[in-house]
Short mmCIF file of C-alpha atoms and ligand atoms in Angstrom, two decimals:
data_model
loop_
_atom_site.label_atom_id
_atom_site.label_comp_id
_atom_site.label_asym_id
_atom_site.label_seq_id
_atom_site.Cartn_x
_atom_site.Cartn_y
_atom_site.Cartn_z
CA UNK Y 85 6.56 -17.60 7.48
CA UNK Y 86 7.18 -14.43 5.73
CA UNK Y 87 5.27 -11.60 6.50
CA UNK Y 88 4.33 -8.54 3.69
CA UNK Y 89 5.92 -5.11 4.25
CA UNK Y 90 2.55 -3.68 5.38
CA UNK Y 91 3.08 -6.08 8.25
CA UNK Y 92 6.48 -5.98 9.27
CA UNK Y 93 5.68 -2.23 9.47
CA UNK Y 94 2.83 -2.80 11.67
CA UNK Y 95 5.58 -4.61 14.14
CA UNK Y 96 8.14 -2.16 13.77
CA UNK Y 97 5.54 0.59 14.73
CA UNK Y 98 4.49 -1.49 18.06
CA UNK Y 99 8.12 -1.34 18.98
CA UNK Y 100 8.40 2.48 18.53
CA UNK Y 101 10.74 1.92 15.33
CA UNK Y 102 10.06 4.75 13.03
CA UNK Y 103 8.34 4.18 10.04
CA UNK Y 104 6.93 6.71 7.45
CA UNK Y 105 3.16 7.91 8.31
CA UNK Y 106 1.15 5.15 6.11
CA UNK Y 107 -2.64 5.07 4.80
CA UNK Y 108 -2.39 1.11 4.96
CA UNK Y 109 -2.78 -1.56 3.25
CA UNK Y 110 -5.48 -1.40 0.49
CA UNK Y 111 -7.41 -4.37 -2.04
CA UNK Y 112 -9.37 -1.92 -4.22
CA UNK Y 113 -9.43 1.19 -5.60
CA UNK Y 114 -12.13 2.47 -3.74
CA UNK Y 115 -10.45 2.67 -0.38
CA UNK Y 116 -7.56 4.70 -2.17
CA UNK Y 117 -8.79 8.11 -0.93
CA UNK Y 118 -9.28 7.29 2.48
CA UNK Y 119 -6.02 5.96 2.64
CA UNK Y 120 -4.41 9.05 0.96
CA UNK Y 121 -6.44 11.00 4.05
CA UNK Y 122 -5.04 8.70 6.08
CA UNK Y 123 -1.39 9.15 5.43
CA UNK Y 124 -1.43 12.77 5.34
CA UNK Y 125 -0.28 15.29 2.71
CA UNK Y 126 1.52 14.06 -0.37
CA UNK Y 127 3.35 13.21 -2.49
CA UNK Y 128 2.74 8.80 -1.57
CA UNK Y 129 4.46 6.01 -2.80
CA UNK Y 130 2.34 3.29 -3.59
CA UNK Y 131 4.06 0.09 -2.76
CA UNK Y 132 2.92 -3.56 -4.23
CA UNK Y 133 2.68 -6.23 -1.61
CA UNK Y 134 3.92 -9.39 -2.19
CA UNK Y 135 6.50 -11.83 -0.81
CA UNK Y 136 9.40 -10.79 -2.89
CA UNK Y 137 12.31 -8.17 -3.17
CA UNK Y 138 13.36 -5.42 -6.01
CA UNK Y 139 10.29 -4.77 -6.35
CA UNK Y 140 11.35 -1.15 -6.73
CA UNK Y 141 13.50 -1.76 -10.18
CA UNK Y 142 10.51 -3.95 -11.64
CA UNK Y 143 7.83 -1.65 -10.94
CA UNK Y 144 6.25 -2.44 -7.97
CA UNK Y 145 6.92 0.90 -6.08
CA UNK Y 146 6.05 3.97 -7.45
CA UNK Y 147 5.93 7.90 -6.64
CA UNK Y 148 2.63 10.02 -6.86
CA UNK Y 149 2.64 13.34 -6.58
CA UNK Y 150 -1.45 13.89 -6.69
CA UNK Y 151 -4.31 12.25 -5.77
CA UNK Y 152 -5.09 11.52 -9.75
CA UNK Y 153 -1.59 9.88 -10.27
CA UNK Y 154 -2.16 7.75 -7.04
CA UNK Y 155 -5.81 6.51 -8.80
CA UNK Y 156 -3.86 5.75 -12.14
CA UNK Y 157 -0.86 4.12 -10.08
CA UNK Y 158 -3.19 1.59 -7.85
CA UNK Y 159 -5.54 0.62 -10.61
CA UNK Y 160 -2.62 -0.17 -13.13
CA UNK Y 161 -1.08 -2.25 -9.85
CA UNK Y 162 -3.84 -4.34 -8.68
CA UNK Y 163 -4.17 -7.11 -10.45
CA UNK Y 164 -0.70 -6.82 -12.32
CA UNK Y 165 1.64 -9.48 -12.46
CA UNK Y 166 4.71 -8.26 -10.83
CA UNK Y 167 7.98 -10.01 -11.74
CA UNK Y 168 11.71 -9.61 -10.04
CA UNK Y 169 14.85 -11.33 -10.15
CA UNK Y 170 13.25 -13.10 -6.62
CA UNK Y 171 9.76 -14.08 -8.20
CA UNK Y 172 10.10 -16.15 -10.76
CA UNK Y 173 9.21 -16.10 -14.48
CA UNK Y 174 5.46 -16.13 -14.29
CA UNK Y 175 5.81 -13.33 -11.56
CA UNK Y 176 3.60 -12.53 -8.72
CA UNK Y 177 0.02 -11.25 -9.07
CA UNK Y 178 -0.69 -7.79 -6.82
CA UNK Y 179 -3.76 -8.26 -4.34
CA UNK Y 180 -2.70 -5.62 -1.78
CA UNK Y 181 -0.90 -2.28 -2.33
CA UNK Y 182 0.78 -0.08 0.78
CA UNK Y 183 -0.34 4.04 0.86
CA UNK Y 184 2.75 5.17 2.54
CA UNK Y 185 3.80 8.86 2.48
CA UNK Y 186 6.57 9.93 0.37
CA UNK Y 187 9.79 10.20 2.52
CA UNK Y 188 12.36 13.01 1.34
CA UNK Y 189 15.63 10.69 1.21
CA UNK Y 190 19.54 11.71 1.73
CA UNK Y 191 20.41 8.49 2.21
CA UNK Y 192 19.83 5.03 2.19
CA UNK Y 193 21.72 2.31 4.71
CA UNK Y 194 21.34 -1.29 5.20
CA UNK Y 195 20.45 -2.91 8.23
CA UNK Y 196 19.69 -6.34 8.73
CA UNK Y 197 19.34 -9.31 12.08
CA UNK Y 198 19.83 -12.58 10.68
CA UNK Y 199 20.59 -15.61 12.38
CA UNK Y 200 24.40 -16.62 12.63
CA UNK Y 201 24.56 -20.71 12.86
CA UNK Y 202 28.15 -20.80 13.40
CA UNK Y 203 28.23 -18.27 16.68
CA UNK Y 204 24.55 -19.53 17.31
CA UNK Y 205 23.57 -16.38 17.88
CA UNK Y 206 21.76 -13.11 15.94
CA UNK Y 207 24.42 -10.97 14.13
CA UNK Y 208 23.46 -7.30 12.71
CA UNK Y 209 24.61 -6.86 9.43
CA UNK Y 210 24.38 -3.47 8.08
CA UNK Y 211 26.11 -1.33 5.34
CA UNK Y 212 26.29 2.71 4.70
CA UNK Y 213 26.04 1.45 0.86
CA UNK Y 214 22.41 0.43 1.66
CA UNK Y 215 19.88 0.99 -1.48
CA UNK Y 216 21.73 -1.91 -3.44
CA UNK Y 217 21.10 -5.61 -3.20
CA UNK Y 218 23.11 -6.65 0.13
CA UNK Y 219 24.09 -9.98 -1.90
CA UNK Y 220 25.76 -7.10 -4.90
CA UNK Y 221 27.62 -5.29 -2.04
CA UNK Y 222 28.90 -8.98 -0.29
CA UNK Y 223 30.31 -9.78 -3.77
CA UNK Y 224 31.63 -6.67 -4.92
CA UNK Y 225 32.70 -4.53 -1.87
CA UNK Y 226 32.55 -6.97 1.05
CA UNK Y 227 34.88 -4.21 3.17
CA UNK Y 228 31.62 -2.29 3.11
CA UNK Y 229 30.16 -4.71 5.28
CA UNK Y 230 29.59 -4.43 9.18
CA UNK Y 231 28.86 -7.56 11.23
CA UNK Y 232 28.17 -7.47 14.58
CA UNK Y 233 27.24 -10.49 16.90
CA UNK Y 234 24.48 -10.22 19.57
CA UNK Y 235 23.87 -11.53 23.09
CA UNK Y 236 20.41 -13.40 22.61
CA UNK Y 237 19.95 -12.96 26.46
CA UNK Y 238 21.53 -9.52 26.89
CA UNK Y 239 20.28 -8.30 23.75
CA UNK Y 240 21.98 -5.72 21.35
CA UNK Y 241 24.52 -3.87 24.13
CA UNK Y 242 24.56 0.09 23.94
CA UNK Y 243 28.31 0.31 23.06
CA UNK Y 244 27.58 -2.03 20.23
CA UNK Y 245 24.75 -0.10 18.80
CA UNK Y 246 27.12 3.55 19.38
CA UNK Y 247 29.78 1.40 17.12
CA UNK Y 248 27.66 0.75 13.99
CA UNK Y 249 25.94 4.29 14.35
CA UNK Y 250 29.25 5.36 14.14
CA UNK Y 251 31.05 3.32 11.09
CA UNK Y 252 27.48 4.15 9.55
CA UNK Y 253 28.36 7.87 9.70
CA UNK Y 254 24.55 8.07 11.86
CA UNK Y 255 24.06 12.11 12.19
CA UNK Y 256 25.08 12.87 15.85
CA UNK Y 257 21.91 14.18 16.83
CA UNK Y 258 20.57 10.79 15.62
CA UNK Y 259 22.46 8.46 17.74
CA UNK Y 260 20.11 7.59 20.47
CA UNK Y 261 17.19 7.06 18.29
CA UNK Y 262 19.60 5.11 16.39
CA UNK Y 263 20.56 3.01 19.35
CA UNK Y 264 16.47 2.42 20.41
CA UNK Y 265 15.92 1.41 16.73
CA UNK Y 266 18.89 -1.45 16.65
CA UNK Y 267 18.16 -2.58 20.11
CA UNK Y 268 14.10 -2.76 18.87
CA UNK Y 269 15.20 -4.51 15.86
CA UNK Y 270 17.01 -6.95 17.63
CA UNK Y 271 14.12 -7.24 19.88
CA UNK Y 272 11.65 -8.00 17.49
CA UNK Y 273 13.93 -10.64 15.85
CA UNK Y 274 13.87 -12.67 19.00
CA UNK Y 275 10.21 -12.16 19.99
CA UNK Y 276 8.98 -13.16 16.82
CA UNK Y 277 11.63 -16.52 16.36
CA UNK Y 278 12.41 -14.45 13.32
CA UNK Y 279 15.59 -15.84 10.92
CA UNK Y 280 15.64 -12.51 9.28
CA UNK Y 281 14.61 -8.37 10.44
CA UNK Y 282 15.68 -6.53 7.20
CA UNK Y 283 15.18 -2.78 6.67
CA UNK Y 284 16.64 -1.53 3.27
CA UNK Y 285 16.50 0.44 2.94
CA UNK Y 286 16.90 1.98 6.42
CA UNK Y 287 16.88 5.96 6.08
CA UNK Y 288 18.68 9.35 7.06
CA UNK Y 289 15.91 12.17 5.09
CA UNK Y 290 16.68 15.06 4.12
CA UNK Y 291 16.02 16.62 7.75
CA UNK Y 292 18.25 14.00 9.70
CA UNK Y 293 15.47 11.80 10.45
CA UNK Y 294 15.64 7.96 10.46
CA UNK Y 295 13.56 5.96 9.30
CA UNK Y 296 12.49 2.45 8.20
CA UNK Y 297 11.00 2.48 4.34
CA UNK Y 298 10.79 -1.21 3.80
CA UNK Y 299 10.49 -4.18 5.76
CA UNK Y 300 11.20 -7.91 5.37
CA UNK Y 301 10.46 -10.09 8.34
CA UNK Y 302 11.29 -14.27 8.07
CA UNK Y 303 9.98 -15.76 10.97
CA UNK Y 304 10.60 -19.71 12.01
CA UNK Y 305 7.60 -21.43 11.15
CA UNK Y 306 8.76 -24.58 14.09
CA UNK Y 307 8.14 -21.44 17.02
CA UNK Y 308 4.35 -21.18 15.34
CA UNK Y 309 3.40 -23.00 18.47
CA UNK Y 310 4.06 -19.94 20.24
CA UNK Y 311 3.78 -16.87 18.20
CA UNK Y 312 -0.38 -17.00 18.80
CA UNK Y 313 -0.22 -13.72 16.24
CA UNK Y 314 1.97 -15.27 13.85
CA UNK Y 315 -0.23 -18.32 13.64
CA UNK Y 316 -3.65 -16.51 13.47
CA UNK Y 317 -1.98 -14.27 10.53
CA UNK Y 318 -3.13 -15.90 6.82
CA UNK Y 319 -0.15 -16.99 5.14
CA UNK Y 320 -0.80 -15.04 1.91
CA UNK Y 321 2.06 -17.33 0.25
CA UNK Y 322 0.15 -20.93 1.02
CA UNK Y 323 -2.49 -22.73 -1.28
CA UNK Y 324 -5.87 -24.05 0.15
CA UNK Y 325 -3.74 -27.58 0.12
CA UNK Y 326 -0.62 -26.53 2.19
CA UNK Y 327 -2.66 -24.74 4.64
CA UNK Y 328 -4.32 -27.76 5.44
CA UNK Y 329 -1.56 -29.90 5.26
CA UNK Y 330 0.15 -27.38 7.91
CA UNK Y 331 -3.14 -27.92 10.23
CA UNK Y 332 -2.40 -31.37 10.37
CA UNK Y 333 1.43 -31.25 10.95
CA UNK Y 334 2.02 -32.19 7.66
CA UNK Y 335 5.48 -30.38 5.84
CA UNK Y 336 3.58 -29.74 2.26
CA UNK Y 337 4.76 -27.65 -0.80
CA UNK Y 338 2.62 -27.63 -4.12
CA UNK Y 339 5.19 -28.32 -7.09
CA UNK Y 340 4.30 -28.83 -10.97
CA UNK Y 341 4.54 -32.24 -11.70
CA UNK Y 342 2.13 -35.05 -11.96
CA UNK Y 343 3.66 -37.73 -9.59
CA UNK Y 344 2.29 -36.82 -5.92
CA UNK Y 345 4.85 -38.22 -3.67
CA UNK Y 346 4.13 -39.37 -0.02
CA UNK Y 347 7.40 -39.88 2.02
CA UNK Y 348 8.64 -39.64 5.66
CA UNK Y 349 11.36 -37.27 6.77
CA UNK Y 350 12.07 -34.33 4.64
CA UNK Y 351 15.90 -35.83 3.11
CA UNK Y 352 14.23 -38.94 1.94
CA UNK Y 353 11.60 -37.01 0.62
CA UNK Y 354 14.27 -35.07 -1.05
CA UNK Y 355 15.79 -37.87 -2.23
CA UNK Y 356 12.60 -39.02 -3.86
CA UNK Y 357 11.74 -35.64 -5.59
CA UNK Y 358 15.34 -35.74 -7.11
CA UNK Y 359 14.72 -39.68 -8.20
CA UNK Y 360 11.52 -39.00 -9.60
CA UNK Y 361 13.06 -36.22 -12.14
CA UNK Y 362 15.80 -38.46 -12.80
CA UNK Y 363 13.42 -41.73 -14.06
CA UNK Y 364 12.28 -38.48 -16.71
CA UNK Y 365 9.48 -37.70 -14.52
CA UNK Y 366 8.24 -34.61 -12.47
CA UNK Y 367 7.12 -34.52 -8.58
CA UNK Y 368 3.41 -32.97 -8.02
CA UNK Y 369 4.38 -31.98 -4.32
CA UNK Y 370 6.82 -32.16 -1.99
CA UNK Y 371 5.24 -34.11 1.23
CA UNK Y 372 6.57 -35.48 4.39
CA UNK Y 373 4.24 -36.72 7.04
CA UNK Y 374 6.44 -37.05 9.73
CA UNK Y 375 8.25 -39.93 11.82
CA UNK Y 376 5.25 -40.78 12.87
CA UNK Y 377 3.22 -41.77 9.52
CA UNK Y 378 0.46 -43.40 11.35
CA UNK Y 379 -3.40 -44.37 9.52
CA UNK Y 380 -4.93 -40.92 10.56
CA UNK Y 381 -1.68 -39.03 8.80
CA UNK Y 382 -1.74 -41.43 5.74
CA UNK Y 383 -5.48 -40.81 5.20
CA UNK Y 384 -4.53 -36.34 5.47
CA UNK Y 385 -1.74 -37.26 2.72
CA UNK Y 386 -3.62 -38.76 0.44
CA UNK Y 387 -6.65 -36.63 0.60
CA UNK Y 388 -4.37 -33.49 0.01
CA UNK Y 389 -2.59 -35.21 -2.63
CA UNK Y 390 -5.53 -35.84 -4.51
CA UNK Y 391 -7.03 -32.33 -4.37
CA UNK Y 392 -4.04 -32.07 -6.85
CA UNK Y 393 -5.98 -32.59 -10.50
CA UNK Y 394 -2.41 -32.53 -12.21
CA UNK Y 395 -1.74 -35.83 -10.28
CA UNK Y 396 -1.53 -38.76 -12.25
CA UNK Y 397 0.31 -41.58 -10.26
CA UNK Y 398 1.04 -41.81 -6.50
CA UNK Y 399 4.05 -42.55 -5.06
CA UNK Y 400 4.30 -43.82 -1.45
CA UNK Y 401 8.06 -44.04 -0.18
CA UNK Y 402 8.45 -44.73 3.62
CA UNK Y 403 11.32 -45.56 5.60
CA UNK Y 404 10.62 -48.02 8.81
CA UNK Y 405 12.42 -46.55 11.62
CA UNK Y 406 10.56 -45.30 14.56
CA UNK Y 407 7.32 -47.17 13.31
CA UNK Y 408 7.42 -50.54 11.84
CA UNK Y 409 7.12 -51.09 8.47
CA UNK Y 410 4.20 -53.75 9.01
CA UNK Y 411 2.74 -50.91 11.19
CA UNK Y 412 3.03 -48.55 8.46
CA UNK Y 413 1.52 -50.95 5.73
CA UNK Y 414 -1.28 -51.29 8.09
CA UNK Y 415 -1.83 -47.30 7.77
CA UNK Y 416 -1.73 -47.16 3.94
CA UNK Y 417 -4.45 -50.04 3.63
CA UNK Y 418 -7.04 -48.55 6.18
CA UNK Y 419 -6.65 -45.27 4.63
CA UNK Y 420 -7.22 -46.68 1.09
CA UNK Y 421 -10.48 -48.19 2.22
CA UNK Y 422 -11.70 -44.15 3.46
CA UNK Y 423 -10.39 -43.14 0.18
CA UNK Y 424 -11.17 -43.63 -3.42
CA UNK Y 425 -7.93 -43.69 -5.34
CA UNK Y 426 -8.29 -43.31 -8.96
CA UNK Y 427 -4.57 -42.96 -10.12
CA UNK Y 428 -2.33 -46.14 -9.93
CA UNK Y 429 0.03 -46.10 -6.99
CA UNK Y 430 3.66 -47.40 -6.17
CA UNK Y 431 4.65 -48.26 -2.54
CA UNK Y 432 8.15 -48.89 -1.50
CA UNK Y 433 8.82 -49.97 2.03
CA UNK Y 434 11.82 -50.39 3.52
CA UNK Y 435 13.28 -50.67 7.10
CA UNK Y 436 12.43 -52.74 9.96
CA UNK Y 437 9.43 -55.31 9.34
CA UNK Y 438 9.81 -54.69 5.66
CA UNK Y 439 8.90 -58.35 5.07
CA UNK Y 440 5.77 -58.52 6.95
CA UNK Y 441 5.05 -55.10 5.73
CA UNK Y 442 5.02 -56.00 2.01
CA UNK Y 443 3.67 -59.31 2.49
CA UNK Y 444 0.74 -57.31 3.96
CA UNK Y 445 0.31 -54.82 0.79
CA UNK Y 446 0.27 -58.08 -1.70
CA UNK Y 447 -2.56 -60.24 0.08
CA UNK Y 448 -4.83 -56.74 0.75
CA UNK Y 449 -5.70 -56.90 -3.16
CA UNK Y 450 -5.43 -53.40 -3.58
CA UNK Y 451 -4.46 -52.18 -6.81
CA UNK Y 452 -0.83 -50.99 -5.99
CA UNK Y 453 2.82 -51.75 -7.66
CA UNK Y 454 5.11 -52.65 -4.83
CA UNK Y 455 8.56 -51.77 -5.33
CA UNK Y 456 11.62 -52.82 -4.16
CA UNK Y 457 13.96 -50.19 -3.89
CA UNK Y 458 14.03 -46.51 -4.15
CA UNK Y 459 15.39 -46.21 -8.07
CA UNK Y 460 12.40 -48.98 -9.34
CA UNK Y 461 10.12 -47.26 -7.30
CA UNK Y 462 10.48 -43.69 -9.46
CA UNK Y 463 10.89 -45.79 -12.54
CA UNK Y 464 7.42 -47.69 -11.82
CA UNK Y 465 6.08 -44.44 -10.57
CA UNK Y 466 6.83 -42.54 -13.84
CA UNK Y 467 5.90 -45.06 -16.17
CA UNK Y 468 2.40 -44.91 -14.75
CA UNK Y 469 2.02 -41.56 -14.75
CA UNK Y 470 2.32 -41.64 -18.39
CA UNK Y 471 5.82 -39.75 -18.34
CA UNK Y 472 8.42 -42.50 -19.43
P1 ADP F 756 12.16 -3.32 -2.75
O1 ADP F 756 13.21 -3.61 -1.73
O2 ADP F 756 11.24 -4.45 -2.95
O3 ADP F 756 12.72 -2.81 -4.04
P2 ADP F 756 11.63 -0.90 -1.21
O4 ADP F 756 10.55 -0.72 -0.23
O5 ADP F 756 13.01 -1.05 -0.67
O6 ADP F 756 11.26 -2.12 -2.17
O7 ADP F 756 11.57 0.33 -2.20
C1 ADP F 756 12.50 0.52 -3.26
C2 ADP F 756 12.98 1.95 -3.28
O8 ADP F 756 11.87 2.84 -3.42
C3 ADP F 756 13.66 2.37 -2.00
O9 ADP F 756 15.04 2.06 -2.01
C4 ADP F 756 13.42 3.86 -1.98
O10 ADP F 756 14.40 4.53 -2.76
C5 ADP F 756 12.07 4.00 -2.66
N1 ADP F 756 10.99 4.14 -1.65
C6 ADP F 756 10.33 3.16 -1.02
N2 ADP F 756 9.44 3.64 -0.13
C7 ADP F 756 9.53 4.98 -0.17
C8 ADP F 756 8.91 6.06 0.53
N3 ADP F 756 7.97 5.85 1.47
N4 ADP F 756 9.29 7.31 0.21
C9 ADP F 756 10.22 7.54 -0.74
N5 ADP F 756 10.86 6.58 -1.42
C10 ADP F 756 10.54 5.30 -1.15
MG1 MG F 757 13.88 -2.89 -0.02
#
């Protein structure tokens, strides 16, 4: 799950890491002035909220040095569709826009708590050069680079923290809010199960201050079970469809096709998607419903599917591991009888029981193609969705 820069902040502040006075998050013009009050004297930079970076070259963060310019600013960025290099063609649109106070900058530095799979462990990665795109630096000037590995029990150790402050050129007078801000960082990366803590960029002002002016937090959406906060937080990202499909344990993501594809285990499901473009035609979602794939999980699948109006054709492709494929057959047909399927639908079956399993989908008389392997089943699925 990724959280908006308005909320990261909101973290950051709980763990004392400074951050620049804010007026909040706002949805309408109308609440502008009381977030101007709010953030204190300007000038403000009003800040576009949505899951995606450089938002600062495109547009999506601008300077205002009266309360007039901040009215023109947030009524020209609410509503707009804001496009990066990160978003996509068709861009992003702007619900929410941050009221933070201007900060006076000297300079900007990276800083950064991803996850490190080969050491298993979180590893700071931070850069004087901050400002730029991290991946820019990596490529062009990867000397400029710091890395440093973390304890996940001990946490971020205070000689470690002195060392980057240090090969960061942190003011002197600096260092030990320096130190508190790493070690918070690092703290908030493991109480959250985040994958990434990003600050850039992370800020010396024109006083010797530091502070935080943006925010990107990536948390691990399989440690939902226990992040309470994280859970209860709208994911601003999902559709009505993948939040559901998420209450039901369901992996879901909305695509633009028209074949809706039901598998289980997210590399066949993969493997599917990639099929199904290959036979000429395009997947409506990706969808896996889990080892498990029982009657109850079938019956979720197909009901979210088919909220889809670009659907045209259903694809069913289930492997037979765990659960037997006769099992599994038995779970498709009870769910069909709940549901009204008006697009034609392929099953494939294979694994253990694939026999019975099949033999079971021919005598329901159902309307369904069966198929017999992978590559005829996104051939048959394509053709009768009208693609091929
Ligand atoms: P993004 O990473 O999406 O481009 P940032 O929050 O990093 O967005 O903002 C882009 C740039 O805008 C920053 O590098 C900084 O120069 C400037 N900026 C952002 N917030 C402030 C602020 N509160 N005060 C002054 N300048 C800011
Ligand atoms: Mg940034």
């Amino acid at each position: 799950m990724k959280l908006l820069e308005f909320q990261g902040k909101d973290v950051f502040r709980r763990y004392g890491i400074p951050v620049p006075p804010t007026g909040g998050a706002i949805q309408k013009p109308a609440q502008l002035p009381a977030a101007l009050k709010r953030a204190g004297k300007g000038p403000w930079v009003i800040k576009a909220q949505v899951l995606a970076g450089g938002r600062g070259k495109a547009g999506g963060v601008k300077l205002a040095k009266t309360p007039k310019e901040a009215s023109e600013i947030v009524k020209n960025m609410l509503g707009m569709r804001l496009i990066t290099p990160q978003t996509g063609e068709k861009g992003i649109k702007v619900g929410t826009v941050l009221v933070d106070k201007a900060s006076d900058i000297a300079r900007e530095i990276y800083f950064s708590v991803v996850l490190d799979r080969k050491l298993g462990c979180p590893t700071i990665i931070a850069s004087a050069e901050g400002g730029v795109e991290i991946e820019h630096l990596a490529h062009h000037k990867p000397e400029a680079i710091l890395r440093e590995a973390v304890d996940p029990v001990a946490g971020l150790k205070g000689y470690q923290a002195r060392r980057l402050a240090f090969a960061l050129k942190i003011p002197t007078p600096q260092l030990g809010v320096f130190v508190k801000m790493a070690t918070a960082l690092v703290k908030v990366f493991m109480d959250l199960d985040a994958n990434l803590v990003e600050v850039n960029p992370l800020i010396v002002t024109a006083k010797g201050e530091l502070v935080a002016l943006d925010a990107k937090v990536t948390t691990d959406d399989n440690a939902l079970f226990r992040q309470k906060e994280l859970a209860d937080m709208t994911d601003i990202e999902a559709t009505p469809a993948e939040k559901e499909a998420k209450k039901v344990g369901i992996s879901f993501v909305g695509l633009d096709g028209t074949i809706g594809c039901m598998v289980n285990g997210a590399g066949l499901a993969m493997a599917t998607m990639d099929s199904v473009h290959l036979a000429g035609g395009s997947p409506a979602n990706f969808l896996d419903v889990g080892g498990g794939a029982n009657a109850e999980q079938v019956t979720r699948a197909f009901q979210i599917i088919m909220k889809d109006k670009k659907v045209k054709a259903v694809l069913i492709n289930i492997f037979g591991g765990i659960m037997r494929c006769d099992t599994i057959a038995e779970g498709v047909l009870a769910a069909l009888k709940k549901i009204k399927l008006n697009v034609p639908l392929v099953v494939r079956l294979e694994g253990t029981n694939v026999k019975e399993g099949r033999a079971l989908l021919q005598k329901s008389g159902l309307k369904m193609t069966v198929a017999d392997s992978l590559w005829d089943a996104a051939q048959k699925a394509v053709a009768a969705a009208g693609e091929n």
